[in-house]
CSV table of C-alpha atoms in Angstrom, one decimal:
chain,number,residue,atom,x,y,z
I,180,MET,CA,74.5,120.8,91.8
I,181,LEU,CA,78.0,121.5,92.8
I,182,LYS,CA,78.7,123.1,96.1
I,183,ASN,CA,80.2,126.6,96.0
I,184,SER,CA,79.2,127.2,92.3
I,185,ARG,CA,77.9,130.6,91.5
I,186,ILE,CA,75.1,131.7,89.1
I,187,TRP,CA,75.9,134.9,87.5
I,188,LYS,CA,73.2,137.2,86.3
I,189,THR,CA,73.8,139.0,82.8
I,190,PRO,CA,73.1,142.9,83.2
I,191,ARG,CA,70.3,144.0,81.1
I,192,VAL,CA,72.6,146.6,79.5
I,193,ALA,CA,75.0,143.7,78.1
I,194,ILE,CA,72.1,141.9,76.2
I,195,PRO,CA,72.3,144.0,72.9
I,196,LEU,CA,76.2,143.4,72.8
I,197,LEU,CA,75.6,139.8,73.3
I,198,ALA,CA,73.2,139.7,70.5
I,199,LEU,CA,75.5,141.6,68.1
I,200,LEU,CA,78.2,139.1,69.1
I,201,ALA,CA,76.2,136.1,68.5
I,202,ALA,CA,75.1,137.4,65.0
I,203,ALA,CA,78.8,137.9,64.2
I,204,LEU,CA,79.8,134.5,65.1
I,205,LEU,CA,76.9,133.3,63.0
I,206,VAL,CA,78.1,135.3,60.0
I,207,THR,CA,81.6,133.9,60.5
I,208,GLY,CA,80.3,130.3,60.5
I,209,VAL,CA,78.5,130.7,57.4
I,210,ALA,CA,81.3,132.5,55.7
I,211,CYS,CA,83.8,129.7,56.7
I,212,GLY,CA,81.6,126.7,56.5
I,213,GLY,CA,78.8,127.1,54.0
I,214,ASP,CA,75.3,127.5,54.6
I,215,GLU,CA,75.2,126.6,58.4
I,216,PRO,CA,77.5,126.7,61.1
I,217,ALA,CA,79.8,124.0,61.7
I,218,ALA,CA,78.9,121.6,64.4
I,219,THR,CA,81.0,121.4,67.6
I,220,ALA,CA,82.0,117.8,68.6
I,221,THR,CA,81.2,117.1,72.1
I,222,PRO,CA,84.5,116.5,73.9
I,223,GLU,CA,84.9,113.0,75.3
I,224,PHE,CA,85.3,112.5,79.2
I,225,SER,CA,86.3,109.7,81.0
I,226,LEU,CA,87.5,109.0,84.4
I,227,PRO,CA,91.3,108.0,84.9
I,228,THR,CA,91.9,104.3,85.2
I,229,ALA,CA,95.0,104.6,87.0
I,230,LEU,CA,97.1,107.0,89.1
I,231,PRO,CA,99.8,108.9,87.2
I,232,SER,CA,103.2,107.1,86.7
I,233,PRO,CA,106.6,108.9,87.3
I,234,GLU,CA,107.4,108.4,83.6
I,235,ALA,CA,104.1,110.4,82.7
I,236,ALA,CA,105.6,113.5,84.3
I,237,PRO,CA,106.5,116.2,81.9
I,238,ALA,CA,110.5,116.5,81.0
I,239,PRO,CA,112.4,119.4,82.5
I,240,GLY,CA,111.5,122.5,80.5
I,241,ALA,CA,108.4,120.9,78.8
I,242,GLY,CA,105.2,123.0,79.2
I,243,SER,CA,104.5,125.5,81.9
I,244,GLU,CA,106.6,124.9,85.0
I,245,ALA,CA,103.5,126.4,86.8
I,246,THR,CA,101.3,123.6,85.6
I,247,ALA,CA,103.7,120.7,85.1
I,248,ALA,CA,102.9,117.6,87.1
I,249,THR,CA,105.3,116.5,90.0
I,250,VAL,CA,105.7,113.2,91.5
I,251,PRO,CA,107.5,112.7,94.8
I,252,SER,CA,110.7,111.0,94.5
I,253,ALA,CA,109.5,108.3,96.8
I,254,TRP,CA,106.3,107.5,95.1
I,255,GLN,CA,105.8,103.9,93.9
I,256,GLU,CA,103.0,102.9,91.4
I,257,PRO,CA,100.5,100.7,93.2
I,258,ARG,CA,101.4,97.1,93.0
I,259,THR,CA,99.2,94.5,91.6
I,260,TRP,CA,99.3,91.0,93.0
I,261,GLU,CA,98.5,87.8,91.2
I,262,PRO,CA,96.1,85.4,92.8
I,263,GLU,CA,98.1,82.7,94.8
I,264,ASP,CA,97.3,78.9,95.5
I,265,VAL,CA,97.0,79.7,99.2
I,266,SER,CA,97.4,75.8,99.9
I,267,THR,CA,101.0,76.2,98.7
I,268,LEU,CA,102.0,79.2,100.8
I,269,GLU,CA,103.9,79.3,104.1
I,270,ARG,CA,101.5,79.7,107.2
I,271,VAL,CA,102.7,81.5,110.1
I,272,THR,CA,100.9,82.4,113.4
I,273,GLN,CA,101.2,85.8,114.8
I,274,GLU,CA,100.8,85.9,118.7
I,275,LEU,CA,98.7,89.0,119.2
I,276,VAL,CA,99.7,91.2,122.5
I,277,ALA,CA,97.8,93.8,124.3
I,278,PRO,CA,98.5,97.4,123.3
I,279,PRO,CA,100.6,99.7,123.5
I,280,PHE,CA,102.8,96.9,122.3
I,281,PHE,CA,103.4,95.3,118.7
I,282,PRO,CA,103.6,91.4,118.1
I,283,GLU,CA,107.0,90.2,116.9
I,284,HIS,CA,107.5,91.1,113.3
I,285,GLU,CA,110.1,91.7,110.6
I,286,GLN,CA,110.4,95.5,109.3
I,287,VAL,CA,111.6,94.1,106.0
I,288,TYR,CA,110.4,90.9,104.2
I,289,ASP,CA,111.4,90.0,100.7
I,290,GLY,CA,110.2,86.5,100.6
I,291,ASP,CA,107.0,84.9,99.1
I,292,PRO,CA,103.7,86.0,100.3
I,293,ARG,CA,102.4,84.1,103.5
I,294,VAL,CA,99.3,83.5,105.4
I,295,VAL,CA,99.3,85.1,108.5
I,296,GLU,CA,97.0,83.5,111.2
I,297,ILE,CA,95.5,85.3,114.0
I,298,ARG,CA,93.0,84.6,116.6
I,299,MET,CA,90.6,87.2,118.2
I,300,GLU,CA,88.1,86.3,121.0
I,301,VAL,CA,85.4,88.7,121.9
I,302,ASP,CA,85.4,89.6,125.4
I,303,GLU,CA,82.5,91.6,126.8
I,304,GLN,CA,83.7,92.8,130.2
I,305,GLU,CA,83.0,95.7,132.7
I,306,ILE,CA,86.0,98.1,132.9
I,307,GLU,CA,86.6,101.0,135.2
I,308,VAL,CA,87.1,104.1,132.7
I,309,ALA,CA,87.9,106.3,135.4
I,310,PRO,CA,88.1,106.1,139.2
I,311,GLY,CA,84.4,105.2,140.2
I,312,VAL,CA,83.2,105.1,136.6
I,313,PHE,CA,82.3,101.7,135.1
I,314,MET,CA,81.3,100.6,131.7
I,315,TRP,CA,80.7,97.2,129.8
I,316,ALA,CA,83.5,97.3,127.2
I,317,PHE,CA,83.2,95.2,123.9
I,318,THR,CA,86.7,94.1,123.3
I,319,PHE,CA,88.9,92.1,120.7
I,320,ASN,CA,91.1,89.9,123.0
I,321,GLY,CA,90.0,91.9,126.3
I,322,SER,CA,91.8,95.0,125.5
I,323,VAL,CA,90.7,98.6,124.4
I,324,PRO,CA,91.9,99.1,121.7
I,325,GLY,CA,92.2,95.6,120.2
I,326,PRO,CA,95.5,94.3,119.6
I,327,MET,CA,97.7,95.4,116.7
I,328,VAL,CA,98.1,93.2,113.6
I,329,VAL,CA,101.3,93.5,111.6
I,330,VAL,CA,101.7,91.7,108.1
I,331,HIS,CA,103.5,92.7,104.9
I,332,GLU,CA,102.0,93.9,101.6
I,333,GLY,CA,100.7,91.0,99.6
I,334,ASP,CA,100.3,88.8,102.6
I,335,TYR,CA,97.0,87.1,103.4
I,336,VAL,CA,95.4,87.6,106.9
I,337,GLU,CA,93.4,84.7,108.0
I,338,LEU,CA,91.5,85.5,111.1
I,339,THR,CA,89.5,83.3,113.5
I,340,LEU,CA,87.1,85.4,115.1
I,341,VAL,CA,85.3,83.7,118.4
I,342,ASN,CA,82.2,84.9,120.1
I,343,PRO,CA,82.1,82.8,123.5
I,344,ASP,CA,79.0,81.4,124.8
I,345,GLY,CA,79.1,83.9,127.9
I,346,ASN,CA,78.6,86.8,125.9
I,347,GLU,CA,75.3,88.4,125.0
I,348,LEU,CA,75.7,90.2,121.7
I,349,LEU,CA,76.1,89.8,117.9
I,350,HIS,CA,79.6,90.9,116.8
I,351,ASN,CA,81.7,91.0,113.6
I,352,ILE,CA,84.6,92.9,112.2
I,353,ASP,CA,85.5,95.4,109.5
I,354,PHE,CA,89.1,95.8,108.4
I,355,HIS,CA,89.8,98.9,106.7
I,356,ALA,CA,92.7,97.3,105.1
I,357,SER,CA,90.6,94.8,103.2
I,358,ILE,CA,88.6,95.0,99.9
I,359,GLY,CA,84.9,93.7,99.7
I,360,ALA,CA,82.0,92.5,101.8
I,361,LEU,CA,81.9,95.5,104.0
I,362,GLY,CA,85.6,95.1,105.0
I,363,GLY,CA,84.7,91.5,106.0
I,364,GLY,CA,81.7,92.8,108.2
I,365,SER,CA,79.1,91.0,106.4
I,366,LEU,CA,80.9,87.7,106.4
I,367,THR,CA,82.0,87.5,110.0
I,368,GLN,CA,78.8,87.9,112.0
I,369,VAL,CA,78.9,85.8,115.0
I,370,GLY,CA,76.6,85.2,117.8
I,371,PRO,CA,77.4,83.7,121.2
I,372,GLY,CA,78.7,80.5,120.9
I,373,GLN,CA,80.0,80.8,117.3
I,374,GLU,CA,83.1,81.3,115.5
I,375,VAL,CA,84.0,82.2,111.8
I,376,VAL,CA,87.1,82.1,109.7
I,377,LEU,CA,88.0,85.1,107.4
I,378,ARG,CA,90.8,85.4,104.9
I,379,PHE,CA,91.7,88.6,103.2
I,380,ARG,CA,94.8,89.8,101.1
I,381,ALA,CA,96.5,92.9,102.4
I,382,THR,CA,97.0,94.8,99.2
I,383,LYS,CA,97.6,98.2,100.5
I,384,PRO,CA,100.7,99.2,102.8
I,385,GLY,CA,99.7,101.4,105.5
I,386,VAL,CA,98.0,101.6,109.0
I,387,PHE,CA,94.4,101.0,109.2
I,388,ILE,CA,91.8,100.5,111.7
I,389,TYR,CA,89.4,97.6,112.2
I,390,HIS,CA,86.3,97.7,114.2
I,391,CYS,CA,83.0,95.9,115.1
I,392,ALA,CA,80.2,97.0,112.6
I,393,PRO,CA,77.1,94.7,113.2
I,394,GLY,CA,74.7,97.1,111.5
I,395,GLY,CA,72.7,100.3,112.0
I,396,THR,CA,73.0,102.1,115.4
I,397,MET,CA,74.9,99.0,116.8
I,398,VAL,CA,77.9,100.1,114.8
I,399,PRO,CA,78.8,103.3,116.6
I,400,TRP,CA,77.3,101.8,119.9
I,401,HIS,CA,79.9,98.8,119.4
I,402,VAL,CA,82.8,101.3,118.4
I,403,THR,CA,82.3,103.6,121.2
I,404,HIS,CA,82.3,100.7,123.7
I,405,GLY,CA,86.0,100.0,122.7
I,406,MET,CA,85.4,97.4,120.1
I,407,ASN,CA,88.2,98.9,117.5
I,408,GLY,CA,91.8,98.4,116.8
I,409,ALA,CA,94.4,98.7,114.1
I,410,ILE,CA,96.5,96.7,111.5
I,411,MET,CA,99.8,97.8,110.1
I,412,VAL,CA,100.7,96.6,106.5
I,413,LEU,CA,104.3,97.2,105.7
I,414,PRO,CA,106.1,97.6,102.5
I,415,ARG,CA,107.9,94.5,101.6
I,416,GLY,CA,111.1,96.6,101.4
I,417,GLY,CA,110.2,98.5,104.6
I,418,LEU,CA,109.5,102.2,105.2
I,419,LYS,CA,111.1,104.7,103.3
I,420,ASP,CA,112.0,108.5,103.7
I,421,PRO,CA,111.0,111.2,101.1
I,422,ALA,CA,114.2,110.2,99.1
I,423,GLY,CA,113.4,106.7,99.1
I,424,ASN,CA,116.1,105.5,101.8
I,425,SER,CA,115.2,103.1,104.2
I,426,ILE,CA,113.9,103.9,107.8
I,427,SER,CA,113.9,101.6,110.6
I,428,TYR,CA,112.4,101.9,114.1
I,429,ASP,CA,113.9,100.6,117.4
I,430,ARG,CA,110.4,100.6,119.3
I,431,ALA,CA,107.0,100.8,118.3
I,432,TYR,CA,103.7,101.7,120.3
I,433,TYR,CA,100.3,101.6,119.5
I,434,VAL,CA,98.0,104.6,121.0
I,435,GLY,CA,94.3,103.8,120.6
I,436,GLU,CA,92.3,107.1,121.2
I,437,GLN,CA,88.7,106.4,122.6
I,438,ASP,CA,85.7,108.4,123.2
I,439,TYR,CA,83.1,107.3,125.5
I,440,TYR,CA,79.4,108.5,126.1
I,441,LEU,CA,78.4,107.3,129.5
I,442,PRO,CA,75.0,108.0,131.0
I,443,GLN,CA,74.5,109.9,134.3
I,444,ASP,CA,71.6,110.1,136.9
I,445,GLU,CA,69.6,113.3,137.6
I,446,ASN,CA,72.6,113.9,140.2
I,447,GLY,CA,75.1,113.9,137.7
I,448,GLU,CA,76.6,110.4,139.0
I,449,PHE,CA,77.5,108.1,136.2
I,450,LYS,CA,75.2,104.9,136.0
I,451,ARG,CA,76.5,101.4,136.5
I,452,TYR,CA,74.5,98.6,134.6
I,453,ASP,CA,74.3,94.9,135.3
I,454,SER,CA,75.0,93.5,131.8
I,455,PRO,CA,76.4,94.7,128.6
I,456,SER,CA,73.1,95.4,126.8
I,457,ALA,CA,71.5,97.1,129.7
I,458,SER,CA,72.9,100.7,129.0
I,459,MET,CA,72.2,100.5,125.2
I,460,VAL,CA,69.0,102.7,125.2
I,461,ASP,CA,70.8,105.4,127.7
I,462,ASP,CA,74.1,105.1,125.9
I,463,LEU,CA,72.3,106.0,122.4
I,464,GLU,CA,70.8,109.3,123.9
I,465,VAL,CA,74.2,110.4,125.3
I,466,MET,CA,75.8,109.4,121.9
I,467,LYS,CA,73.4,111.6,119.8
I,468,THR,CA,74.7,114.8,121.7
I,469,LEU,CA,78.1,114.2,120.1
I,470,ILE,CA,79.8,115.3,123.2
I,471,PRO,CA,82.0,112.6,124.9
I,472,THR,CA,81.9,112.2,128.5
I,473,HIS,CA,85.5,110.7,128.4
I,474,ILE,CA,88.5,110.6,125.9
I,475,VAL,CA,91.3,108.5,126.9
I,476,PHE,CA,94.3,106.8,125.3
I,477,ASN,CA,94.0,103.0,125.5
I,478,GLY,CA,91.0,102.4,127.2
I,479,VAL,CA,91.1,103.8,130.6
I,480,THR,CA,92.3,107.1,132.3
I,481,GLY,CA,96.0,107.2,132.8
I,482,ALA,CA,96.7,103.9,130.9
I,483,LEU,CA,100.0,105.2,129.3
I,484,GLN,CA,101.0,107.1,132.4
I,485,GLY,CA,102.7,106.1,135.6
I,486,ASP,CA,103.3,102.4,135.3
I,487,GLY,CA,102.1,102.4,132.0
I,488,GLN,CA,104.2,105.2,130.6
I,489,LEU,CA,106.1,104.6,127.4
I,490,THR,CA,109.9,104.4,127.6
I,491,ALA,CA,112.8,104.9,124.9
I,492,ASN,CA,116.6,105.8,124.9
I,493,VAL,CA,118.4,108.9,123.5
I,494,GLY,CA,119.2,107.9,119.9
I,495,GLU,CA,116.3,105.4,119.3
I,496,ASN,CA,113.8,105.8,116.5
I,497,VAL,CA,110.1,105.3,118.1
I,498,LEU,CA,107.3,104.4,115.9
I,499,ILE,CA,103.9,105.4,117.1
I,500,VAL,CA,100.7,104.3,115.5
I,501,HIS,CA,97.7,106.4,116.5
I,502,SER,CA,94.2,105.4,115.7
I,503,GLN,CA,90.7,107.1,116.4
I,504,SER,CA,87.7,105.0,115.2
I,505,ASN,CA,85.1,107.9,115.6
I,506,ARG,CA,86.6,111.3,115.9
I,507,HIS,CA,89.5,113.2,114.8
I,508,SER,CA,92.6,113.9,116.7
I,509,TYR,CA,95.7,116.0,116.6
I,510,PRO,CA,98.9,114.1,117.7
I,511,HIS,CA,101.7,116.2,119.2
I,512,LEU,CA,104.9,115.2,121.0
I,513,ILE,CA,105.7,118.0,123.7
I,514,GLY,CA,109.4,118.4,123.6
I,515,GLY,CA,109.8,116.7,120.0
I,516,HIS,CA,108.6,116.4,116.5
I,517,GLY,CA,107.2,114.0,114.1
I,518,ASP,CA,110.4,113.4,112.1
I,519,TYR,CA,108.5,111.3,109.6
I,520,VAL,CA,104.7,111.3,109.5
I,521,TRP,CA,102.3,109.3,107.5
I,522,GLU,CA,99.5,111.5,108.6
I,523,ARG,CA,96.8,109.5,106.4
I,524,GLY,CA,98.2,106.2,107.1
I,525,SER,CA,99.3,105.2,103.4
I,526,PHE,CA,102.9,103.8,103.3
I,527,ALA,CA,102.7,104.2,99.5
I,528,ASP,CA,103.2,107.8,99.8
I,529,ALA,CA,106.1,109.5,101.0
I,530,PRO,CA,106.1,110.8,104.7
I,531,GLU,CA,105.9,114.3,105.8
I,532,THR,CA,109.0,115.7,107.8
I,533,GLY,CA,109.4,117.7,110.8
I,534,LEU,CA,105.9,118.3,111.8
I,535,GLU,CA,104.8,119.5,115.1
I,536,THR,CA,101.3,118.5,115.1
I,537,TRP,CA,99.2,116.4,112.6
I,538,VAL,CA,95.7,115.3,112.1
I,539,ILE,CA,94.1,111.8,112.4
I,540,ALA,CA,90.8,111.6,110.6
I,541,ALA,CA,87.9,110.0,112.2
I,542,GLY,CA,87.7,106.3,111.4
I,543,SER,CA,91.6,106.1,110.4
I,544,ALA,CA,95.0,105.6,111.8
I,545,GLY,CA,98.2,107.3,111.2
I,546,ALA,CA,102.0,106.6,112.1
I,547,SER,CA,104.9,108.7,112.9
I,548,ILE,CA,108.6,108.1,113.7
I,549,HIS,CA,110.3,110.1,116.3
I,550,THR,CA,114.0,110.3,116.8
I,551,ILE,CA,114.7,110.6,120.5
I,552,ARG,CA,117.6,113.3,120.6
I,553,GLN,CA,117.2,114.4,124.2
I,554,SER,CA,116.7,112.7,127.6
I,555,GLY,CA,113.7,113.4,129.9
I,556,THR,CA,110.0,113.4,129.9
I,557,TYR,CA,107.9,113.9,126.9
I,558,VAL,CA,104.1,114.3,126.6
I,559,TYR,CA,102.5,112.5,123.6
I,560,LEU,CA,98.9,114.1,123.3
I,561,SER,CA,96.0,115.2,121.2
I,562,HIS,CA,96.7,118.9,120.9
I,563,ASN,CA,93.0,119.8,121.4
I,564,LEU,CA,94.5,120.8,124.9
I,565,ILE,CA,91.1,120.6,126.6
I,566,GLU,CA,90.6,117.0,125.4
I,567,ALA,CA,94.4,116.3,126.6
I,568,PHE,CA,94.2,117.7,130.0
I,569,ALA,CA,90.5,118.0,130.9
I,570,PHE,CA,89.7,114.7,129.7
I,571,ASP,CA,93.0,112.9,129.7
I,572,ALA,CA,93.8,112.2,125.8
I,573,LYS,CA,97.5,111.9,126.5
I,574,ALA,CA,100.6,109.6,127.1
I,575,ILE,CA,103.9,110.0,128.9
I,576,LEU,CA,107.2,108.9,127.4
I,577,VAL,CA,110.4,108.8,129.4
I,578,ALA,CA,113.7,108.8,127.5
I,579,GLU,CA,116.9,107.5,129.2
I,580,GLY,CA,120.4,108.9,128.2
I,581,GLU,CA,122.7,112.1,128.6
I,582,TRP,CA,121.3,115.6,128.3
I,583,ASP,CA,122.5,117.6,125.4
I,584,ASN,CA,123.0,121.4,126.4
I,585,ASP,CA,123.7,122.2,122.7
I,586,LEU,CA,119.9,121.4,122.0
I,587,MET,CA,118.8,123.1,125.3
I,588,GLU,CA,120.1,124.8,128.3
I,589,GLN,CA,118.8,126.6,131.2
I,590,VAL,CA,121.3,129.6,131.2
I,591,LYS,CA,119.9,131.2,134.2
I,592,PRO,CA,117.6,129.4,136.9
I,593,PRO,CA,114.5,131.3,138.3
I,594,SER,CA,115.6,134.1,140.6
I,595,PRO,CA,114.6,137.4,141.8
I,596,ILE,CA,114.2,140.3,139.2
I,597,GLN,CA,117.3,142.3,138.8
């Protein structure tokens, strides 16, 4: 049954009228078509096999303007890629770095597809989420979130995933950017002391999350213990504005928002456990409440503040990729705007412009470019302000440069009321 559908009851007084109408239609059918009413052909129905192309849009003035299909000027038909002989392709090794930073990469690449080799090592380690609050984090390369990966559309990603002997748990990885085998999850199950190599083709441009997904309740347990990250698949021609003009960025930062569900004792004190698996039963009980005990940016409270604050200069374009693997978020830059925003992460679509706040869906990543026009301190946060200030889902960005009085000026400082 369709949701929100309504079943209308016919008033009894209308039944005679409906009978007369039916009889009239029957007579008409006999008069026009012989002894029996003409059969009505069942309309054929099929699902669309492809997205509409710009050429399919009605010409100006054709049909009703109210119903004519429109296509954004920057829309590009999804590209199809012919299979490659991988053995003949150039291989490059990407050195992954800890967030909020990006690995070295080209914003525009128009050469042949490449095989981009990356290596991730699972590290089960105890971290201090907040002062005096400890948790065993399950990490890719020792950081929460895991490292940002950057490739170009059509490239192959070849991952070596290593689960060292010293770990306790089974791990794997699900790339939302990939196609098939549960995002690679069913092909990358590795126990302690094992490694696996997975290769997939990055066919869809955009930003996507990846996360551990070992099965059942272990999926949210691993994700809410920090085992997630993001990959950016750039269009080969680089990013474009709604008119199709190129956009470049001077700096790029990765903000991974993380929710934790940490058990407390009868006195309200957070528990501390001796090993990665020891907290599982208690963790699951807290997780079932759907109420986080902590919501942070980049793993721990204050990670992107103080010594970890983000920096920029007036006149620069700053790219921020924001991921949330388990809950939704509402990014906002206090004192600025999202000049270009790919809210759902797809670079195949034109960005929205001039946004104040946008939404990151649970289990996704989004991207935004901010042109820094004014010096000073900005706060990048989730505009669920309770989460931003009572939980600490925020980052500080400090911009160096000249102050522009034309954009803002304190005309009169605070003084006694006259």
